[in-house]
Short mmCIF file of C-alpha atoms in Angstrom, two decimals:
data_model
loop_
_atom_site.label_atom_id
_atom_site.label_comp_id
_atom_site.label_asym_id
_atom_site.label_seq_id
_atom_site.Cartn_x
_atom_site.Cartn_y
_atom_site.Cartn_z
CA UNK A 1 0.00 0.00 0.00
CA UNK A 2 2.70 2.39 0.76
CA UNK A 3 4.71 1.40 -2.11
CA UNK A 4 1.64 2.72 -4.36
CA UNK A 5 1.06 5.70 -2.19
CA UNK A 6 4.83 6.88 -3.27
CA UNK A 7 4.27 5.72 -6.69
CA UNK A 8 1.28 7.35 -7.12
CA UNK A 9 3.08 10.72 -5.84
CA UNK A 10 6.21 10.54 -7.14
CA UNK A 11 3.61 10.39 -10.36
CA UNK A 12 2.28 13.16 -9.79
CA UNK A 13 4.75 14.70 -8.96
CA UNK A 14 6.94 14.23 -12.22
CA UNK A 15 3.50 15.67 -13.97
CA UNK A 16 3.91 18.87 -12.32
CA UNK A 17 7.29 19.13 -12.82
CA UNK A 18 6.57 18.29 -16.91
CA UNK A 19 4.20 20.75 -16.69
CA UNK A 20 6.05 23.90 -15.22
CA UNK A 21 9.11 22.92 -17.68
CA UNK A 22 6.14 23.22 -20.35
CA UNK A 23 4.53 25.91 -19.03
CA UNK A 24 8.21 27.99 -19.26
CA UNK A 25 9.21 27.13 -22.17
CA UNK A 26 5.82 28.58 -23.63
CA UNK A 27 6.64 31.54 -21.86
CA UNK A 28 9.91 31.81 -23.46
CA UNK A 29 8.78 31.29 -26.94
CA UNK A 30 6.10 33.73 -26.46
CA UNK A 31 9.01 36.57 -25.04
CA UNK A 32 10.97 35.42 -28.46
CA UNK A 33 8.26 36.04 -30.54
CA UNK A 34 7.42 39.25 -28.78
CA UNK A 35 10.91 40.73 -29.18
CA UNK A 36 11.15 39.49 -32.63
CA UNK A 37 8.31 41.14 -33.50
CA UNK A 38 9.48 44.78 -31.72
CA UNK A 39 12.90 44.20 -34.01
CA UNK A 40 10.97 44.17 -36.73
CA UNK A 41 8.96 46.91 -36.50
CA UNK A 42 11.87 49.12 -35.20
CA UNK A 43 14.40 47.65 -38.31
CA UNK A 44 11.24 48.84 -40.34
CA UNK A 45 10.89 52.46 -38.79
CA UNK A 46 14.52 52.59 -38.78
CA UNK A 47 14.54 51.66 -42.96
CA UNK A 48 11.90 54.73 -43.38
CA UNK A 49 13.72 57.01 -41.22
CA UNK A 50 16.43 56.49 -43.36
CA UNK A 51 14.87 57.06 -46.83
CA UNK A 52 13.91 60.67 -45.63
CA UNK A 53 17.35 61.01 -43.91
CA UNK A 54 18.82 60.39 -47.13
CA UNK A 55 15.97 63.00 -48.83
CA UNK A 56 17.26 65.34 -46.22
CA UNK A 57 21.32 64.92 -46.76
CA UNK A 58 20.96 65.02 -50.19
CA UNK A 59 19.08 68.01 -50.14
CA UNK A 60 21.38 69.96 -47.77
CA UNK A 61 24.68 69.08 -50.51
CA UNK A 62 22.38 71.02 -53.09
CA UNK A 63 22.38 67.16 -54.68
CA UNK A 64 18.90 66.16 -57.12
CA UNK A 65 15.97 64.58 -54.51
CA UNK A 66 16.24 60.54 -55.24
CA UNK A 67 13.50 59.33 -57.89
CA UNK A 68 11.02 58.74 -55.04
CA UNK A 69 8.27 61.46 -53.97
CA UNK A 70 9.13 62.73 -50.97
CA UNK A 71 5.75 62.86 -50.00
CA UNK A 72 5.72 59.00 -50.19
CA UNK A 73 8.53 58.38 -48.05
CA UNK A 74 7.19 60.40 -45.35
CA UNK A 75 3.71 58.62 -45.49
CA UNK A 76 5.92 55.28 -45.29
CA UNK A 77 7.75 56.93 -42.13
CA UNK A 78 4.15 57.75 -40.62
CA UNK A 79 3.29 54.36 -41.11
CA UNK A 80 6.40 52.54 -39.95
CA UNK A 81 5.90 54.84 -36.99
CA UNK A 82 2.31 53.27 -35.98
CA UNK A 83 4.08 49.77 -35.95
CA UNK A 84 6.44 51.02 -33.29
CA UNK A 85 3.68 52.55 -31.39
CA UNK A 86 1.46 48.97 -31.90
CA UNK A 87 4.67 46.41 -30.32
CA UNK A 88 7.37 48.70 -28.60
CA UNK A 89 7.54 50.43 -25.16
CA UNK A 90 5.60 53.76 -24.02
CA UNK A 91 9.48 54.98 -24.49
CA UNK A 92 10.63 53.52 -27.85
CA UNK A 93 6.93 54.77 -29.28
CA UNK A 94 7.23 58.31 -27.64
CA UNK A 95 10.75 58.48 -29.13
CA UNK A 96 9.73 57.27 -32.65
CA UNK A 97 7.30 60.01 -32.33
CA UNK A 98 9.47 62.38 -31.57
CA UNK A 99 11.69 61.39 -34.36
CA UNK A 100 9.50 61.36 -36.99
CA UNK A 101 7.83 64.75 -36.05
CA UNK A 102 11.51 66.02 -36.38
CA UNK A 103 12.16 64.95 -39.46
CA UNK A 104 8.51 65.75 -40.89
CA UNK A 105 9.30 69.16 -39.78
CA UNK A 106 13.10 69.58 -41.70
CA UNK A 107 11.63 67.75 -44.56
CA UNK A 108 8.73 70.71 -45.16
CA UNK A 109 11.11 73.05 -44.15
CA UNK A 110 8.75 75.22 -41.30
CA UNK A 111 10.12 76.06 -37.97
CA UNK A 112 8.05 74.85 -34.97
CA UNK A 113 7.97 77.36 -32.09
CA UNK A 114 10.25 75.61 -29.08
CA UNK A 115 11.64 72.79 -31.32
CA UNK A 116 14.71 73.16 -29.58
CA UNK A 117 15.82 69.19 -30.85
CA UNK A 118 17.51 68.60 -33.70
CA UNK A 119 17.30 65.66 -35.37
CA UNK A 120 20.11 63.75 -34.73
CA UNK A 121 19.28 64.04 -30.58
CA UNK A 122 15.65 62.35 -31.92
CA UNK A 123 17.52 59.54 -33.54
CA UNK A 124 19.70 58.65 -30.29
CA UNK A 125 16.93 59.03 -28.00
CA UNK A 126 14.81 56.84 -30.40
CA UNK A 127 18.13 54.20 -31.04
CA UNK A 128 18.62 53.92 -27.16
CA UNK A 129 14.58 53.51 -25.93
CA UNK A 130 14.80 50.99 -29.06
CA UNK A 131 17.83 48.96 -27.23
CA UNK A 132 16.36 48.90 -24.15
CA UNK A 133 13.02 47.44 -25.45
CA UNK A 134 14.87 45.10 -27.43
CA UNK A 135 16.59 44.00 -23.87
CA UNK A 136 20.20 44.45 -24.97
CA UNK A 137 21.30 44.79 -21.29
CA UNK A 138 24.40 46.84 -22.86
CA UNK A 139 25.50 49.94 -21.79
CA UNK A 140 24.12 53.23 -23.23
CA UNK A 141 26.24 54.32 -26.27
CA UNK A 142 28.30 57.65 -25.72
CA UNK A 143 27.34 59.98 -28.17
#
């Protein structure tokens, strides 16, 4: 009788061992998935940002626009912009934001009253919220 009493529980208890092992390996797949997905979306705003960067640099070396409207490749920013706000951090979206308003605003050329941030400070405050909801656990870059 014993003998099937410790069976019985050592049964049991190799179930709910089975099952938390299951149960966090779920979890982890789930937190790959999740990250994977935020990656994406900020490799994606990242690609758009760059497009108008590249409007914007050209521009300033008195160099013809590239082939594409430029009112396309702001819509694409925009848009790329709403993914990061969908999967990413409060931070990382509020920095995105930021970013893109900033370059919106040098790409139409109007002055903003108290836009006191270029550009560039956008970017590394977007790049850095963007690490840390990636998880990097590296230090801050020096900039």
């Amino acid at each position: 009788m014993i003998g099937v009493l410790l069976g019985t529980v050592g049964t049991l208890v190799g179930q709910h061992l089975a099952t938390r092992v299951e149960v966090q390996r779920d979890q982890r797949q789930r937190a790959e998935a999740e990250r994977s997905e935020r990656k994406e979306a900020i490799l994606g705003f990242l690609g758009a940002a760059q497009r108008v960067e590249l409007i914007l640099d050209r521009r300033k070396l008195g160099l013809a626009a590239p082939e594409d409207p430029e009112d396309e490749k702001l819509h694409d920013l925009w848009l790329a912009k709403k993914a990061v706000e969908l999967v990413c951090s409060h931070e990382a979206a509020q920095a995105a934001h930021d970013y893109t308003d900033a370059l919106h605003v040098c790409m139409r050329n109007t002055v903003v009253t108290g836009q006191s941030t270029s550009k560039r400070e956008r970017r590394y405050a977007f790049m850095e919220a963007a690490r840390d909801g990636l998880e990097s656990g590296r230090p801050r870059i020096r900039r």
